[in-house]
CSV table of C-alpha atoms in Angstrom, one decimal:
chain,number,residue,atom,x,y,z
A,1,UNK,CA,24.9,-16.7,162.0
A,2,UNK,CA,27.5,-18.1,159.5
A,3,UNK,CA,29.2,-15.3,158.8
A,4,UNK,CA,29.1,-14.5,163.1
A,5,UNK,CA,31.0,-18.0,163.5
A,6,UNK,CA,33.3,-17.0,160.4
A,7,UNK,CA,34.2,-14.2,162.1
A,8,UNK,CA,34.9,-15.9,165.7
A,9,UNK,CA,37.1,-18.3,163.7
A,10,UNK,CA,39.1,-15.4,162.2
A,11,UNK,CA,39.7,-14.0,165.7
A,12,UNK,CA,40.7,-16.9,167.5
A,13,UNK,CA,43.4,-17.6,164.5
A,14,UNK,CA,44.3,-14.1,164.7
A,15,UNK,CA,45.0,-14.8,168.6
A,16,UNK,CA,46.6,-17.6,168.1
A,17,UNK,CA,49.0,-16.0,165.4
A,18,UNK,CA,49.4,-13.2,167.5
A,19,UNK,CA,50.2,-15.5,170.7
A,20,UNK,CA,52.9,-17.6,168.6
A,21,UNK,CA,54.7,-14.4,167.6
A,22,UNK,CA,55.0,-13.2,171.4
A,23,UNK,CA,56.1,-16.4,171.9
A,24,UNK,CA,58.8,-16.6,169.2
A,25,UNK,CA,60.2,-13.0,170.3
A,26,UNK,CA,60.1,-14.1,173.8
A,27,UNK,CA,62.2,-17.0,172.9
A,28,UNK,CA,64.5,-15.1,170.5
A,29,UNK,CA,65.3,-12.7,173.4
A,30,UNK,CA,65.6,-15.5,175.7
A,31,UNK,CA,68.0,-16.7,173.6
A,32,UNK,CA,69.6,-13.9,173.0
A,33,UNK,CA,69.9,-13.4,176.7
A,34,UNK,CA,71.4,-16.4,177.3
A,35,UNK,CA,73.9,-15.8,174.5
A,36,UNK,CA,75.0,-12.7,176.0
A,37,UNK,CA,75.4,-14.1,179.6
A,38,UNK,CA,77.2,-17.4,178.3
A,39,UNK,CA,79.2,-15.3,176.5
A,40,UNK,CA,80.0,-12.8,179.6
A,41,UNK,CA,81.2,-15.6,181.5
A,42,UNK,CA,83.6,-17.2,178.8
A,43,UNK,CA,85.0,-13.9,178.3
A,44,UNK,CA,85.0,-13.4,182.0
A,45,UNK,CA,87.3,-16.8,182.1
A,46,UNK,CA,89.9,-14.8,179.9
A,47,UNK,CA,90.2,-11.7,182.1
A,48,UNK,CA,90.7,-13.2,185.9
A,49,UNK,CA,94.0,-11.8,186.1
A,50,UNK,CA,93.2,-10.1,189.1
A,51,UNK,CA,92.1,-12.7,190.9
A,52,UNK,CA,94.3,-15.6,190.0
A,53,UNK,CA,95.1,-18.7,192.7
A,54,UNK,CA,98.9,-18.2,193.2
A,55,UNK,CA,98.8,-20.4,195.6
A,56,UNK,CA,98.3,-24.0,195.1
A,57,UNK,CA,99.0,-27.8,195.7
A,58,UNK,CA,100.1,-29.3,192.2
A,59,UNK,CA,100.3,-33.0,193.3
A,60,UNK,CA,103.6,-34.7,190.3
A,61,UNK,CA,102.8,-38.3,189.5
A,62,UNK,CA,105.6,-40.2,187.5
A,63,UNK,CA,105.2,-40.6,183.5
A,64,UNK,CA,102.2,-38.5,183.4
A,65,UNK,CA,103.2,-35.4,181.5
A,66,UNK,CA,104.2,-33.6,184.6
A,67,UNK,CA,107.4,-32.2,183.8
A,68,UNK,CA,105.4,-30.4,180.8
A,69,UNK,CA,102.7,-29.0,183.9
A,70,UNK,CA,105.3,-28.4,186.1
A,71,UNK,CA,107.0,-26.2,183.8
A,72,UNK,CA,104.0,-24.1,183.5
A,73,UNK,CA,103.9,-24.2,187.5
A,74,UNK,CA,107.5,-23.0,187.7
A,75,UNK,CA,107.4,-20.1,184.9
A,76,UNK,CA,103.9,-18.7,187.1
A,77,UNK,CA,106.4,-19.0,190.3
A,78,UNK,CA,109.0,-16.9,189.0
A,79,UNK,CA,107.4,-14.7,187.7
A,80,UNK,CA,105.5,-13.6,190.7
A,81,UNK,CA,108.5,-14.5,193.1
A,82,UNK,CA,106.3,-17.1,194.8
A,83,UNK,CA,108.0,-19.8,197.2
A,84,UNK,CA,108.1,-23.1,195.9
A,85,UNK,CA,108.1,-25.8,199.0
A,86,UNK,CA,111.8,-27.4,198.1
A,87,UNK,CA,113.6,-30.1,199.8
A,88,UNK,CA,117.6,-29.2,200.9
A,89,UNK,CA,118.2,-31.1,197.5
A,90,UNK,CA,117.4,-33.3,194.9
A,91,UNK,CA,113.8,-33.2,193.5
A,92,UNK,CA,111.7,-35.6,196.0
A,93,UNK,CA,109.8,-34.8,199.2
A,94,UNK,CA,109.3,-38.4,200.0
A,95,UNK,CA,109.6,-41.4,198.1
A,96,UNK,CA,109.0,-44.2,199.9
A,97,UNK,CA,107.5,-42.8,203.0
A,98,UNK,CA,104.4,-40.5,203.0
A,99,UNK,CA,104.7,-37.0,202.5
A,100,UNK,CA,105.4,-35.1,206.5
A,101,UNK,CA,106.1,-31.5,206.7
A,102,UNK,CA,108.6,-32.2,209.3
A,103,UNK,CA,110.7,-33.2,206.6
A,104,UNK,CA,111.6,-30.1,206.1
A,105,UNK,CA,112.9,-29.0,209.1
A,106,UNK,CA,116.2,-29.1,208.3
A,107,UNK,CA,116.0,-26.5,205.4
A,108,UNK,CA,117.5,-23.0,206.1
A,109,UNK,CA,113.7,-21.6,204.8
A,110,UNK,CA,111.7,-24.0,206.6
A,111,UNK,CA,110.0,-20.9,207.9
A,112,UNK,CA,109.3,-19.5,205.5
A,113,UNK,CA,105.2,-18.8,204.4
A,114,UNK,CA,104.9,-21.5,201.3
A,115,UNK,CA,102.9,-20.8,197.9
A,116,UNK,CA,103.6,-23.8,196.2
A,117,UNK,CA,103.8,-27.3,196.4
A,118,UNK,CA,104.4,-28.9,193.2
A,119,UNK,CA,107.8,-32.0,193.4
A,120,UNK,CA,107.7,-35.6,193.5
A,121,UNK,CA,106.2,-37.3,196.7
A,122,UNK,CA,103.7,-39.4,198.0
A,123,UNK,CA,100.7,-37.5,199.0
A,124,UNK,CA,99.6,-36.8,202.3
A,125,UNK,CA,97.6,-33.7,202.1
A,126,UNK,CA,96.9,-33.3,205.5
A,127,UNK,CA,101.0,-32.9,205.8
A,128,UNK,CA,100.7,-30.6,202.6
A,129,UNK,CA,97.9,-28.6,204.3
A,130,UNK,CA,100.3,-28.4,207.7
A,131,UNK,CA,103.1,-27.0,205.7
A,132,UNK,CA,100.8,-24.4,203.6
A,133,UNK,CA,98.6,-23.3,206.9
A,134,UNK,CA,95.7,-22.9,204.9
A,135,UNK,CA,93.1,-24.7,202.3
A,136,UNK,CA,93.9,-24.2,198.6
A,137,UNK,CA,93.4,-25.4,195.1
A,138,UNK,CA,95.2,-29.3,194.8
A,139,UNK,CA,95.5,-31.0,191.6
A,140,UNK,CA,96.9,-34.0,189.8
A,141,UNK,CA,97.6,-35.6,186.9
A,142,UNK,CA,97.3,-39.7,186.0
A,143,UNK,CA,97.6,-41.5,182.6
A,144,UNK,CA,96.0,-44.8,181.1
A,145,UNK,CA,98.1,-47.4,183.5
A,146,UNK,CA,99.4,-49.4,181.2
A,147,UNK,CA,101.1,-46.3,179.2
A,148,UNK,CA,102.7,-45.1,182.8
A,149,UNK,CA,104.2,-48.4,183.2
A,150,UNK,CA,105.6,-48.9,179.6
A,151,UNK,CA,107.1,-45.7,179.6
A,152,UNK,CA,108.7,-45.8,182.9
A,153,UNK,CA,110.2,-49.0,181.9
A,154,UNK,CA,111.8,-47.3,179.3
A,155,UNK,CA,112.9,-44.1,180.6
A,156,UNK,CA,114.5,-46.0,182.9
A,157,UNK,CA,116.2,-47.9,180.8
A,158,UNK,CA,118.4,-50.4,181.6
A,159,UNK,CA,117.6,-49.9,185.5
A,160,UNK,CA,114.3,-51.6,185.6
A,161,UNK,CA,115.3,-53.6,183.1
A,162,UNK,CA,118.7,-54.9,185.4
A,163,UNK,CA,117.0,-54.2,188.7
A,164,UNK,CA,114.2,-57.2,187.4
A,165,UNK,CA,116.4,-59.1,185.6
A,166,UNK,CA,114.9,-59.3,182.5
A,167,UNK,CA,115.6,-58.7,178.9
A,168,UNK,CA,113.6,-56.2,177.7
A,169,UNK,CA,109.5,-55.4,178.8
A,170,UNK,CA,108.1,-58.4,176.8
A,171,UNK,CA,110.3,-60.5,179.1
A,172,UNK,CA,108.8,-58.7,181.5
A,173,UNK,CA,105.3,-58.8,181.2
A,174,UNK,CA,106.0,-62.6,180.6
A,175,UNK,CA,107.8,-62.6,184.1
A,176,UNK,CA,104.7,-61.4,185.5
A,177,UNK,CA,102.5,-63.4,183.8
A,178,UNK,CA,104.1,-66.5,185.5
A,179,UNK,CA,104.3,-64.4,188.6
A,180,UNK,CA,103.4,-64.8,192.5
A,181,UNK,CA,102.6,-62.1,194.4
A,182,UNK,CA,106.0,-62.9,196.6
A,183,UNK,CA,107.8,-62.6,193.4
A,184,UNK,CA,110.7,-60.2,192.7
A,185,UNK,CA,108.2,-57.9,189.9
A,186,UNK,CA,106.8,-56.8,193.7
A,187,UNK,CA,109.4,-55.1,194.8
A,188,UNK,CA,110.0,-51.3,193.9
A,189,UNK,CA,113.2,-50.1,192.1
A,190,UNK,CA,114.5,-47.8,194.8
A,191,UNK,CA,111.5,-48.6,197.2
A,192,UNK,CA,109.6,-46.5,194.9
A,193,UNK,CA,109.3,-47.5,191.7
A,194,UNK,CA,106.9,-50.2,190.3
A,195,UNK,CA,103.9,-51.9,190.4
A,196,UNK,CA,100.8,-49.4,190.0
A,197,UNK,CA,102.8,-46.3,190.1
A,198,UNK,CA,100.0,-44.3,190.1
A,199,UNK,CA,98.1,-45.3,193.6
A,200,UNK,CA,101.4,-45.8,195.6
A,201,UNK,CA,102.2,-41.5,194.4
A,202,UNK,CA,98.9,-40.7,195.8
A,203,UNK,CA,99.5,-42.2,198.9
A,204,UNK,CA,97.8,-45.8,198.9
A,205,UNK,CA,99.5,-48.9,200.2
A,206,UNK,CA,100.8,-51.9,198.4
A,207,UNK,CA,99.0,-53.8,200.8
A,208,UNK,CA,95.5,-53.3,199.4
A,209,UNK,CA,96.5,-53.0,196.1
A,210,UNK,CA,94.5,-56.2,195.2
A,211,UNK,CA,91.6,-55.4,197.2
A,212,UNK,CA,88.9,-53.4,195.1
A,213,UNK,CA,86.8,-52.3,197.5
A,214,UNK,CA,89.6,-50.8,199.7
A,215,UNK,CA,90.5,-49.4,196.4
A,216,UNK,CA,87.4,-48.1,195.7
A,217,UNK,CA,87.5,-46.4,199.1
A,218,UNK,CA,90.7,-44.8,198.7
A,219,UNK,CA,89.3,-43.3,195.4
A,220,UNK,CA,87.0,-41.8,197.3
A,221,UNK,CA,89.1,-40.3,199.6
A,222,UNK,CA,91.5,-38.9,196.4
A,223,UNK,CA,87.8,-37.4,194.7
A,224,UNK,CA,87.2,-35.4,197.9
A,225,UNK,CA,91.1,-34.3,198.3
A,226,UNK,CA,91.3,-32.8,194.7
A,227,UNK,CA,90.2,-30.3,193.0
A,228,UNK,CA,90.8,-31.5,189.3
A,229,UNK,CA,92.5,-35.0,188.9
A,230,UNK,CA,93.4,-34.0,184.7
A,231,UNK,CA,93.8,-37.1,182.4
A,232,UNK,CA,97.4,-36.8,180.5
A,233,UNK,CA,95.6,-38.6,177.3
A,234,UNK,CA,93.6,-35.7,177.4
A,235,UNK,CA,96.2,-33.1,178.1
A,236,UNK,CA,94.9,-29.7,176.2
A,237,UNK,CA,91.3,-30.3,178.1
A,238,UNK,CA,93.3,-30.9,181.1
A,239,UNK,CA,95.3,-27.3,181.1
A,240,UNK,CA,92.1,-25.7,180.3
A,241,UNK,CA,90.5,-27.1,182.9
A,242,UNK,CA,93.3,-26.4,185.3
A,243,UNK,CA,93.5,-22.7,184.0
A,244,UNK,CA,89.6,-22.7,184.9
A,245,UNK,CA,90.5,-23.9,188.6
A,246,UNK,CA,93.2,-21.3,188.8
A,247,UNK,CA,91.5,-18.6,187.5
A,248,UNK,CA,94.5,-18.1,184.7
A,249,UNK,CA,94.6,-17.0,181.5
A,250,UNK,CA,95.0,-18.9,178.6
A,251,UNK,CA,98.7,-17.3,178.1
A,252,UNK,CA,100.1,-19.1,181.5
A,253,UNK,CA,99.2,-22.9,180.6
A,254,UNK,CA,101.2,-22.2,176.8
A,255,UNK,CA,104.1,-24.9,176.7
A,256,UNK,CA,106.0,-27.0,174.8
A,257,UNK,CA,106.2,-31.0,175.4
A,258,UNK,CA,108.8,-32.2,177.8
A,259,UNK,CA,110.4,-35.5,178.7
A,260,UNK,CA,109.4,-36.9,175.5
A,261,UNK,CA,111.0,-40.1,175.0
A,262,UNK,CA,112.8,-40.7,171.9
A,263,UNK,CA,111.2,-42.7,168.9
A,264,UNK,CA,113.2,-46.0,169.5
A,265,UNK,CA,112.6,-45.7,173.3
A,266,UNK,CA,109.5,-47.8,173.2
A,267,UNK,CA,107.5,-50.8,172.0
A,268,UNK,CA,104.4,-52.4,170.8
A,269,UNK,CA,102.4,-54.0,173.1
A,270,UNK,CA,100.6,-56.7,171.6
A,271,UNK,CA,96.5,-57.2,172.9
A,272,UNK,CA,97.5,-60.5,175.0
A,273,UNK,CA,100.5,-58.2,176.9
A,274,UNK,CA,98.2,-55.3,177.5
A,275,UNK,CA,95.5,-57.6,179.1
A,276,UNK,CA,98.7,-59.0,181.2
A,277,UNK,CA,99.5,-55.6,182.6
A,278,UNK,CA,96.1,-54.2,183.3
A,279,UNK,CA,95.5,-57.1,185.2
A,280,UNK,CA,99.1,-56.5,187.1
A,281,UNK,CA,98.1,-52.9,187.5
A,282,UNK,CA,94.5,-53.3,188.5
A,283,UNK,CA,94.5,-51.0,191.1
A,284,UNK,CA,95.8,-48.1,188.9
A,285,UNK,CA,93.4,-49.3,186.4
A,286,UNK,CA,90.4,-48.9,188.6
A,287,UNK,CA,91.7,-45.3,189.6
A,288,UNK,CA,91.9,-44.2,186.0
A,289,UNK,CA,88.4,-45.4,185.0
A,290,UNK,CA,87.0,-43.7,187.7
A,291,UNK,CA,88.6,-40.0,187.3
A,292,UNK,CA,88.3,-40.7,183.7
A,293,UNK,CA,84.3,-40.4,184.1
A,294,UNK,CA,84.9,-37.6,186.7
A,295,UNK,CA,86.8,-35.7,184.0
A,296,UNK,CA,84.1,-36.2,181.2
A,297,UNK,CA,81.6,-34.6,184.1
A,298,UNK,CA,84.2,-31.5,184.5
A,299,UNK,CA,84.1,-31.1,180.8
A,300,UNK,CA,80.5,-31.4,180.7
A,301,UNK,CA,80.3,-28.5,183.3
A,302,UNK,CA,82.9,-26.6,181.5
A,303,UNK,CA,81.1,-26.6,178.4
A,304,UNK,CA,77.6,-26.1,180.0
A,305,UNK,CA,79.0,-23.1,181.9
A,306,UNK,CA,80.7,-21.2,179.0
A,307,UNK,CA,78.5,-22.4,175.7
A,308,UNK,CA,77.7,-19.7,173.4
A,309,UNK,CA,74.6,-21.6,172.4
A,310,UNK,CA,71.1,-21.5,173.8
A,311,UNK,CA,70.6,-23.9,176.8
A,312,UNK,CA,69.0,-27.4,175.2
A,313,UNK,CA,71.0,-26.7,172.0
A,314,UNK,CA,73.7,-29.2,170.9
A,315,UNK,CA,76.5,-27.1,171.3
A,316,UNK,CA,79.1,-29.2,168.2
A,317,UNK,CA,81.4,-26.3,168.7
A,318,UNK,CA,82.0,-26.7,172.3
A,319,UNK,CA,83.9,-24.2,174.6
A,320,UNK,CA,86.9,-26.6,175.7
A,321,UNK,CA,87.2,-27.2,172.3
A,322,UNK,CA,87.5,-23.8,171.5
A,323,UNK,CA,89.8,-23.1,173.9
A,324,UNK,CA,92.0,-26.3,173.5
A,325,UNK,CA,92.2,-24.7,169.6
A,326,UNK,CA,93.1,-21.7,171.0
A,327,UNK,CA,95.8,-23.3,172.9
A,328,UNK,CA,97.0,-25.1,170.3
A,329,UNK,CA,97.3,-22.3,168.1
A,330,UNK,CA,99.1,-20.5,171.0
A,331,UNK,CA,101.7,-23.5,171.4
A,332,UNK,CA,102.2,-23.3,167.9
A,333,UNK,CA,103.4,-20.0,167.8
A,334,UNK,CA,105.7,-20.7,170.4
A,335,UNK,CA,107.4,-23.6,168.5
A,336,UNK,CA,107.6,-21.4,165.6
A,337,UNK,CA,109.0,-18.5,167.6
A,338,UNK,CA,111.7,-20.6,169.9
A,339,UNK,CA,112.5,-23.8,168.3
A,340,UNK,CA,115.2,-23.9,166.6
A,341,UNK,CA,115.3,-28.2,166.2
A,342,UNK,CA,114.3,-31.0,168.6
A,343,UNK,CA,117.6,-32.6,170.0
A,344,UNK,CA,118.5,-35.5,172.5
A,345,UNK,CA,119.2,-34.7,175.3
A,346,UNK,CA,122.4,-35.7,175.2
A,347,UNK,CA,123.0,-32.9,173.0
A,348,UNK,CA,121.7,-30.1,175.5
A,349,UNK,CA,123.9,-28.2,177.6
A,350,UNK,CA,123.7,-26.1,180.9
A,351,UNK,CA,120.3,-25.2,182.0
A,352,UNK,CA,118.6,-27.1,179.3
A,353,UNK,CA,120.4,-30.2,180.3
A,354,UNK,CA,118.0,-32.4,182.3
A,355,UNK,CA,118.5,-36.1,184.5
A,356,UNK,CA,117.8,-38.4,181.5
A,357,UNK,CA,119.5,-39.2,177.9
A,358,UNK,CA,116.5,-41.5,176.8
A,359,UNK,CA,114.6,-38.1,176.3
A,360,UNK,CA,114.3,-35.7,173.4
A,361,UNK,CA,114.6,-31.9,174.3
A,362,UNK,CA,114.7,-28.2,172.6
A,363,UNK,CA,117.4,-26.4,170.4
A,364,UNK,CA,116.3,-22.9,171.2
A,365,UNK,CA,116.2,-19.3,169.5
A,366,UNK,CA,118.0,-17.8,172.5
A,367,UNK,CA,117.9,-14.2,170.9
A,368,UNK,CA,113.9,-14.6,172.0
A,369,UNK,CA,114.4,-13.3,175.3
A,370,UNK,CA,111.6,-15.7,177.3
A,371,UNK,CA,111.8,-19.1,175.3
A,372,UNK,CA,114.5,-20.6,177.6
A,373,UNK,CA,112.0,-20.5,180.2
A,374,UNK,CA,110.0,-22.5,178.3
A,375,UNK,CA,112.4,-25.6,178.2
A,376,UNK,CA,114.7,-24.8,181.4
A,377,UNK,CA,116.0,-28.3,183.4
A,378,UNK,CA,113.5,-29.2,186.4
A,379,UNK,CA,117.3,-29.2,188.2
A,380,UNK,CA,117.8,-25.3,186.6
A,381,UNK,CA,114.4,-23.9,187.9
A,382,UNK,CA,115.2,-25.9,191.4
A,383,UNK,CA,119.0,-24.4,191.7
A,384,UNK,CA,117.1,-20.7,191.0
A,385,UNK,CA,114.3,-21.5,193.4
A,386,UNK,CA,116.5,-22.5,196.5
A,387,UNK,CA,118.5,-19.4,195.3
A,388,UNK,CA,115.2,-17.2,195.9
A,389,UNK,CA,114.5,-18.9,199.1
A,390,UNK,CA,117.4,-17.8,200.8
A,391,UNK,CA,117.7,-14.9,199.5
A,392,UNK,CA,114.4,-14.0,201.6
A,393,UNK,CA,115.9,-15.1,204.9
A,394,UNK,CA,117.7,-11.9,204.6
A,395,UNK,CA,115.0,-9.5,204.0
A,396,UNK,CA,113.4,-7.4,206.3
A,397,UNK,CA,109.6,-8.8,205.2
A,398,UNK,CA,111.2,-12.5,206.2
A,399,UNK,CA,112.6,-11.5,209.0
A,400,UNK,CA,109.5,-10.2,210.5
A,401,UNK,CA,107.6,-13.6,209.0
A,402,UNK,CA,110.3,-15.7,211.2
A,403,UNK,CA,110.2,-13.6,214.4
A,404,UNK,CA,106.5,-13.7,214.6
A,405,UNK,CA,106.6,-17.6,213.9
A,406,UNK,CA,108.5,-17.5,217.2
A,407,UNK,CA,105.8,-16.0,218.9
């Protein structure tokens, strides 16, 4: 009988031994399986050429990296001979007003079909929608508030400075420390430039800019308009996230910085001055806070979607930040292979010349064919733009586009 029960025991531990081992080779092809697919898709991220968005709403806030995006933009545009929505001149399409297609109506290629939209204005995407005749991709960029409106004050240096009458920005955070709301630090240089940059470029009124909860409302009107709202203190995530929206390859977001300010062109804020302007800019504040979640949930995604490791595994070597080391690798080379020395711009000639002198800009290798691209004036890559625009109004495939626009 005791050798029975022995016996019994040894074959229920032999199950049970048998049992785990299925289970472990289930789980190692499980995981093996999820390896593979994970690792379909990221590779899959890399080879959407075919199906890249070329066309798209790229909405340019001020101070927030965007000449260094819109330079990616722009490169993409020529090179595929897409049709940038341009105003007669300049570089705005609206600045104090909202954004309305009719605006355009006194352009020579205001018939034309639209790819892009991508300048300076204040967003009205229903407007952008009207222009573009159809849904498609929209983005934006925004930037800890208090960053946006130190370095606006100094890029535009000495307008704001003059056009407030102060002495330099501590003067004028202490101005609007001792402020009313009737005071002169309410007005906007140029009826566009101020107070909470950020929420008057995408569209929301001054007039609620102390009221949270309409704020809070607006922000949920911005969340449902945009695609990807990309955090410039977190610009290599951004770009790969935007390359994700866009179906892209990593080569098209590769860049150098623009519009960098130079060294001596800024200033420490102490804490006390900080807590001064996030309380000026509280409506900008509450917008960044909120996307600023938002983004950590689109890199969460990211990261779920293209890990390499086994669902309920920490992941330390996520896929953004393999991909942001990729890109950074990528931008590297280019410096290398272009940069000959970093210049003011007051140094820069031609098409490398842009609006500003308080910027630092590019000495390029010109002998590498493509690295002018790379650092080419916003006013340049506009000139060559409008150039390409008309230069459709004469071609059969236009004319046919503005006859049946007729119809």
């Amino acid at each position: 009988m005791e050798i029975r029960c022995l016996k019994v025991n040894d074959l229920a531990i032999r199950r049970q031994r048998f049992c785990f081992k299925r289970f472990v080779v289930a789980v190692i092809i499980s995981c093996c399986l999820t390896f593979l697919s994970k690792r379909a898709l990221f590779q899959q991220l890399e080879t959407l050429d075919s199906t890249e968005f070329r066309k798209f709403i790229f909405m340019k806030t001020h101070k927030c990296g965007t000449s260094t995006i819109e330079n990616i933009i722009f490169r993409f545009a020529l090179k595929n001979e897409l049709n940038i929505v341009l105003p007669e001149e300049g570089s705005y399409l609206s600045r104090t007003e909202l954004f309305d297609h009719n605006s355009l109506n006194d352009t020579k290629w205001k018939d034309l079909n639209f790819d892009i939209f991508a300048l300076h204005n204040r967003w009205n995407k229903k407007e952008v929608l009207e222009l573009l005749r159809e849904d498609v991709p929209a983005f934006t960029v925004i930037r800890e508030p208090v960053e946006v409106f130190e370095s606006l004050f100094h890029y535009l240096d000495p307008q704001l400075k003059n056009f407030y009458g102060v002495q330099d920005i501590h003067d004028m955070i202490r101005a609007i420390r001792n402020a009313t709301l009737s005071d002169v630090v309410e007005k906007r240089w140029l009826g566009s430039i101020g107070r909470n940059q950020i929420a008057w470029d995408l569209g929301i009124s001054p007039d609620i800019f102390d009221n949270e909860n309409a704020i809070t409302e607006e922000i949920q009107r911005l969340d449902h308009e945009f695609h990807l709202v990309m955090i410039a203190n977190r610009m290599d995530e951004s770009l790969i996230l935007m390359k994700q929206l866009l179906n892209w390859p990593l080569q098209n977001v590769v860049h150098l910085d623009l519009n960098r300010r130079k060294p001596e062109k800024s200033s420490k804020l102490s804490v006390a001055e900080r807590k001064v302007l996030e309380k000026w800019l509280a409506a900008d504040v509450q917008i960044f806070q909120y996307f600023s979640r938002r983004f950590d949930e689109k890199v969460a995604e990211f990261n779920w979607k293209y890990s390499t490791l086994p669902t309920g595994l920490s992941d330390v070597d996520s896929a953004i930040k393999r991909q942001t080391q990729l890109l950074e690798e990528a931008n590297k080379q280019l410096y290398d292979r272009c940069v000959l020395s970093e210049v003011g711009n007051e140094e820069l000639v031609s098409k490398y010349k842009t609006y500003n002198d308080n910027i630092m800009g590019y000495s390029i290798n010109e002998e590498q064919e493509d690295c002018a691209l790379y650092v080419m004036s916003e006013r340049s890559f506009l000139s060559t733009f409008r150039d390409l625009l008309l230069s459709k109004l004469t071609t059969p495939s236009s004319l046919l586009t503005w006859f049946g626009s007729l119809k």
